[in-house]
Amino acid sequence: QQQVKQSPQSLIVQKGGIPIINCAYENTAFDYFPWYQQFPGKGPALLIAIRPDVSEKKEGRFTISFNKSAKQFSLHIMDSQPGDSATYFCAASMLRRGATNKLIFGTGTLLAVQP
Amino acid sequence: GAGVSQSPRYKVAKRGQDVALRCDPISGHVSLFWYQQALGQGPEFLTYFQNEAQLDKSGLPSDRFFAERPEGSVSTLKIQRTQQEDSAVYLCASSEISRAGGLDEQFFGPGTRLTVL
């Protein structure tokens, strides 16, 4: 059972464009929603994360929008650059004492930013 | 400082062979996770250690998979009698132990790509 659904599978934008990647989750117990960036041959690296008590979080060119009632969250990349070309994963976890804090990942979005 | 390291980076095994994958977490990190990433998919949780204690092994796909962290630092994931469906990238991640409700970033290693022929 896929607990975190991610779309689109792939995305091509021009330099300067604003790619948007969407995720939806099922388990309302999730309370931590990170986005990871992965380059070929590398492990995922944390990009930005949000808790459900806020609807938006910005860090540099990256913004997470969160809709708790719809159980959806999205990543926006402002002024995208060719160096942003990578695979992006959304994830969800439960942060509570005694929990594993394991990450449940989406299936990934391959982003290509054309110069 | 040094990040999470994994070895070997690549491993080719014949079906039926046993393999051992090593993870060196960031020094001082209490939590250690193993994930399996199939080609074109997101990582999937395998098992979790807090120091030397294996607190969650709910993601291990079969009893052929075994993980240990005997001294609370280096961890080894062992796969016995490998099958073709075991072919994947095996990722290790570590994090500091967090207080209840705290955000605890997981730092990932580069992974070991296992190919079973």
Tab-separated table of C-alpha atoms in Angstrom:
chain	number	residue	atom	x	y	z
A	1	GLN	CA	0.000	0.000	0.000
A	2	GLN	CA	1.531	3.271	-1.127
A	3	GLN	CA	1.153	5.748	1.703
A	4	VAL	CA	2.669	8.732	-0.115
A	5	LYS	CA	1.708	9.378	-3.724
A	6	GLN	CA	3.876	11.709	-5.817
A	7	SER	CA	3.334	13.348	-9.191
A	8	PRO	CA	4.412	13.982	-11.857
A	9	GLN	CA	6.861	11.176	-12.547
A	10	SER	CA	8.994	13.505	-14.656
A	11	LEU	CA	9.085	17.203	-15.419
A	12	ILE	CA	10.919	19.390	-17.919
A	13	VAL	CA	11.098	23.156	-17.457
A	14	GLN	CA	13.084	25.989	-18.949
A	15	LYS	CA	15.653	27.857	-16.890
A	16	GLY	CA	13.869	30.394	-14.725
A	17	GLY	CA	10.628	28.400	-14.695
A	18	ILE	CA	8.826	27.255	-11.546
A	19	PRO	CA	8.470	23.462	-11.407
A	20	ILE	CA	5.817	22.206	-9.008
A	21	ILE	CA	5.846	18.687	-7.577
A	22	ASN	CA	2.844	17.350	-5.698
A	23	CYS	CA	2.415	14.733	-2.997
A	24	ALA	CA	-0.573	13.289	-1.187
A	25	TYR	CA	-0.572	11.166	1.943
A	26	GLU	CA	-3.080	8.896	3.606
A	27	ASN	CA	-2.016	8.489	7.220
A	28	THR	CA	-3.193	11.441	9.320
A	29	ALA	CA	-0.671	10.479	12.003
A	30	PHE	CA	2.154	11.789	9.801
A	31	ASP	CA	3.489	15.042	11.235
A	32	TYR	CA	6.750	15.661	9.400
A	33	PHE	CA	7.008	16.182	5.656
A	34	PRO	CA	10.498	16.562	4.171
A	35	TRP	CA	11.619	16.893	0.578
A	36	TYR	CA	14.827	15.208	-0.540
A	37	GLN	CA	16.986	15.885	-3.591
A	38	GLN	CA	18.983	13.064	-5.137
A	39	PHE	CA	21.660	13.299	-7.825
A	40	PRO	CA	22.763	10.206	-9.785
A	41	GLY	CA	25.086	8.017	-7.742
A	42	LYS	CA	24.433	9.960	-4.549
A	43	GLY	CA	22.232	9.437	-1.543
A	44	PRO	CA	19.185	11.660	-0.963
A	45	ALA	CA	19.893	14.987	0.735
A	46	LEU	CA	17.375	16.966	2.762
A	47	LEU	CA	16.169	20.065	0.932
A	48	ILE	CA	13.396	21.481	3.093
A	49	ALA	CA	10.823	20.145	5.549
A	50	ILE	CA	7.525	21.256	7.080
A	51	ARG	CA	5.350	20.390	10.060
A	52	PRO	CA	1.532	20.429	9.673
A	53	ASP	CA	1.042	23.434	11.929
A	54	VAL	CA	2.043	25.810	9.112
A	55	SER	CA	0.729	26.119	5.570
A	56	GLU	CA	3.893	27.331	3.867
A	57	LYS	CA	7.633	27.339	4.384
A	58	LYS	CA	10.307	29.035	2.291
A	59	GLU	CA	14.031	28.405	2.236
A	60	GLY	CA	15.864	30.246	-0.489
A	61	ARG	CA	14.345	29.308	-3.850
A	62	PHE	CA	12.437	26.344	-2.403
A	63	THR	CA	8.901	26.592	-0.999
A	64	ILE	CA	6.664	23.942	0.519
A	65	SER	CA	2.906	24.493	0.461
A	66	PHE	CA	0.911	22.325	2.857
A	67	ASN	CA	-2.842	21.629	2.872
A	68	LYS	CA	-3.696	19.614	5.955
A	69	SER	CA	-7.403	19.161	5.180
A	70	ALA	CA	-6.637	17.818	1.713
A	71	LYS	CA	-3.657	15.795	2.984
A	72	GLN	CA	-1.504	17.250	0.224
A	73	PHE	CA	1.778	19.125	0.034
A	74	SER	CA	3.859	20.452	-2.804
A	75	LEU	CA	7.347	21.713	-3.627
A	76	HIS	CA	7.881	24.840	-5.716
A	77	ILE	CA	11.320	25.735	-7.061
A	78	MET	CA	11.596	29.414	-7.911
A	79	ASP	CA	13.905	30.621	-10.700
A	80	SER	CA	14.956	27.048	-11.499
A	81	GLN	CA	18.505	26.473	-12.715
A	82	PRO	CA	20.114	23.635	-14.708
A	83	GLY	CA	21.917	22.643	-11.496
A	84	ASP	CA	18.521	21.837	-9.967
A	85	SER	CA	18.175	18.921	-12.404
A	86	ALA	CA	17.822	15.905	-10.120
A	87	THR	CA	15.276	13.489	-8.709
A	88	TYR	CA	13.068	14.893	-5.973
A	89	PHE	CA	11.355	12.785	-3.353
A	90	CYS	CA	8.672	13.808	-0.927
A	91	ALA	CA	8.451	11.857	2.306
A	92	ALA	CA	6.428	11.618	5.482
A	93	SER	CA	7.175	10.498	9.001
A	94	MET	CA	5.815	10.477	12.524
A	95	LEU	CA	7.849	12.341	15.124
A	96	ARG	CA	6.942	11.130	18.578
A	97	ARG	CA	8.734	9.649	21.543
A	98	GLY	CA	9.454	5.997	20.952
A	99	ALA	CA	8.678	6.114	17.246
A	100	THR	CA	11.068	4.833	14.649
A	101	ASN	CA	10.911	8.145	12.746
A	102	LYS	CA	11.296	6.113	9.564
A	103	LEU	CA	10.691	7.994	6.350
A	104	ILE	CA	7.958	6.902	3.930
A	105	PHE	CA	9.010	8.126	0.494
A	106	GLY	CA	7.063	8.955	-2.637
A	107	THR	CA	8.094	7.430	-5.948
A	108	GLY	CA	10.148	10.423	-7.060
A	109	THR	CA	10.042	13.113	-9.748
A	110	LEU	CA	12.834	13.412	-12.284
A	111	LEU	CA	13.298	17.118	-12.972
A	112	ALA	CA	15.214	18.441	-15.967
A	113	VAL	CA	15.862	22.184	-16.190
A	114	GLN	CA	16.864	23.152	-19.692
A	115	PRO	CA	19.289	26.061	-20.164
B	1	GLY	CA	33.141	16.571	9.095
B	2	ALA	CA	32.809	13.249	7.334
B	3	GLY	CA	29.383	12.150	6.227
B	4	VAL	CA	27.867	8.690	6.134
B	5	SER	CA	30.043	6.261	4.215
B	6	GLN	CA	29.092	2.911	2.746
B	7	SER	CA	31.119	0.071	1.279
B	8	PRO	CA	31.395	-1.440	-1.149
B	9	ARG	CA	29.859	1.083	-3.531
B	10	TYR	CA	29.090	-1.665	-6.038
B	11	LYS	CA	28.586	-5.379	-5.497
B	12	VAL	CA	27.839	-8.056	-8.056
B	13	ALA	CA	26.723	-11.405	-6.678
B	14	LYS	CA	25.643	-14.633	-8.231
B	15	ARG	CA	22.214	-15.862	-7.233
B	16	GLY	CA	22.512	-17.841	-4.023
B	17	GLN	CA	25.598	-16.060	-2.698
B	18	ASP	CA	25.675	-14.246	0.632
B	19	VAL	CA	26.617	-10.545	0.720
B	20	ALA	CA	27.516	-8.089	3.488
B	21	LEU	CA	27.089	-4.348	3.140
B	22	ARG	CA	28.760	-1.930	5.535
B	23	CYS	CA	27.660	1.448	6.838
B	24	ASP	CA	29.768	3.937	8.792
B	25	PRO	CA	27.421	6.558	10.242
B	26	ILE	CA	28.326	10.091	11.237
B	27	SER	CA	30.290	9.976	14.478
B	28	GLY	CA	28.056	10.338	17.506
B	29	HIS	CA	24.807	9.664	15.671
B	30	VAL	CA	22.636	7.387	17.748
B	31	SER	CA	20.046	6.467	15.137
B	32	LEU	CA	20.810	4.389	12.063
B	33	PHE	CA	18.450	3.399	9.283
B	34	TRP	CA	18.707	1.060	6.303
B	35	TYR	CA	16.601	1.644	3.186
B	36	GLN	CA	16.272	-0.256	-0.079
B	37	GLN	CA	15.880	1.725	-3.310
B	38	ALA	CA	14.778	-0.175	-6.398
B	39	LEU	CA	15.533	1.322	-9.795
B	40	GLY	CA	13.297	4.318	-10.470
B	41	GLN	CA	11.626	4.127	-7.067
B	42	GLY	CA	11.806	5.905	-3.758
B	43	PRO	CA	13.752	4.417	-0.851
B	44	GLU	CA	11.848	1.921	1.282
B	45	PHE	CA	12.537	1.434	4.984
B	46	LEU	CA	14.174	-1.807	6.032
B	47	THR	CA	15.303	-1.499	9.639
B	48	TYR	CA	16.221	0.935	12.425
B	49	PHE	CA	18.807	0.920	15.204
B	50	GLN	CA	19.102	3.095	18.258
B	51	ASN	CA	22.686	2.570	19.360
B	52	GLU	CA	23.150	-1.215	19.245
B	53	ALA	CA	19.471	-2.024	19.718
B	54	GLN	CA	17.484	-2.972	16.637
B	55	LEU	CA	14.148	-1.377	17.489
B	56	ASP	CA	12.313	-1.841	14.205
B	57	LYS	CA	12.893	-4.476	11.562
B	58	SER	CA	9.414	-4.380	10.097
B	59	GLY	CA	10.684	-3.516	6.606
B	60	LEU	CA	13.016	-6.472	6.143
B	61	PRO	CA	11.471	-8.377	3.212
B	62	SER	CA	12.406	-11.873	4.339
B	63	ASP	CA	14.411	-13.829	6.874
B	64	ARG	CA	17.292	-13.794	4.392
B	65	PHE	CA	17.927	-10.195	5.428
B	66	PHE	CA	19.781	-9.585	8.669
B	67	ALA	CA	21.259	-6.388	10.116
B	68	GLU	CA	23.469	-5.721	13.096
B	69	ARG	CA	25.185	-2.850	14.870
B	70	PRO	CA	27.040	-4.584	17.697
B	71	GLU	CA	28.907	-1.605	19.136
B	72	GLY	CA	26.425	1.101	18.318
B	73	SER	CA	28.425	2.629	15.475
B	74	VAL	CA	29.209	0.650	12.289
B	75	SER	CA	26.340	-1.412	10.921
B	76	THR	CA	26.270	-4.353	8.543
B	77	LEU	CA	23.359	-5.482	6.411
B	78	LYS	CA	23.676	-9.099	5.399
B	79	ILE	CA	21.654	-10.792	2.695
B	80	GLN	CA	21.785	-14.563	2.555
B	81	ARG	CA	21.133	-16.659	-0.551
B	82	THR	CA	20.673	-13.577	-2.743
B	83	GLN	CA	17.885	-13.550	-5.324
B	84	GLN	CA	17.517	-11.403	-8.444
B	85	GLU	CA	14.761	-9.391	-6.775
B	86	ASP	CA	17.312	-8.266	-4.177
B	87	SER	CA	19.020	-6.138	-6.852
B	88	ALA	CA	18.732	-2.542	-5.661
B	89	VAL	CA	20.645	0.303	-4.067
B	90	TYR	CA	20.932	-0.126	-0.313
B	91	LEU	CA	21.060	3.202	1.513
B	92	CYS	CA	22.159	3.839	5.058
B	93	ALA	CA	21.164	6.964	6.969
B	94	SER	CA	22.047	8.241	10.406
B	95	SER	CA	20.661	10.913	12.684
B	96	GLU	CA	21.119	12.309	16.152
B	97	ILE	CA	18.584	11.101	18.674
B	98	SER	CA	15.851	13.668	18.961
B	99	ARG	CA	13.733	14.815	21.838
B	100	ALA	CA	10.052	14.002	21.508
B	101	GLY	CA	8.619	16.027	18.654
B	102	GLY	CA	12.002	17.267	17.519
B	103	LEU	CA	13.069	17.397	13.888
B	104	ASP	CA	15.912	14.996	13.318
B	105	GLU	CA	17.463	15.150	9.864
B	106	GLN	CA	18.512	11.828	8.423
B	107	PHE	CA	21.836	12.034	6.588
B	108	PHE	CA	22.179	9.483	3.820
B	109	GLY	CA	25.231	7.713	2.521
B	110	PRO	CA	25.872	7.213	-1.209
B	111	GLY	CA	24.486	3.685	-1.131
B	112	THR	CA	25.683	0.276	-2.262
B	113	ARG	CA	24.391	-0.840	-5.644
B	114	LEU	CA	23.796	-4.601	-5.484
B	115	THR	CA	23.321	-6.539	-8.689
B	116	VAL	CA	22.357	-10.203	-8.431
B	117	LEU	CA	22.948	-12.213	-11.580
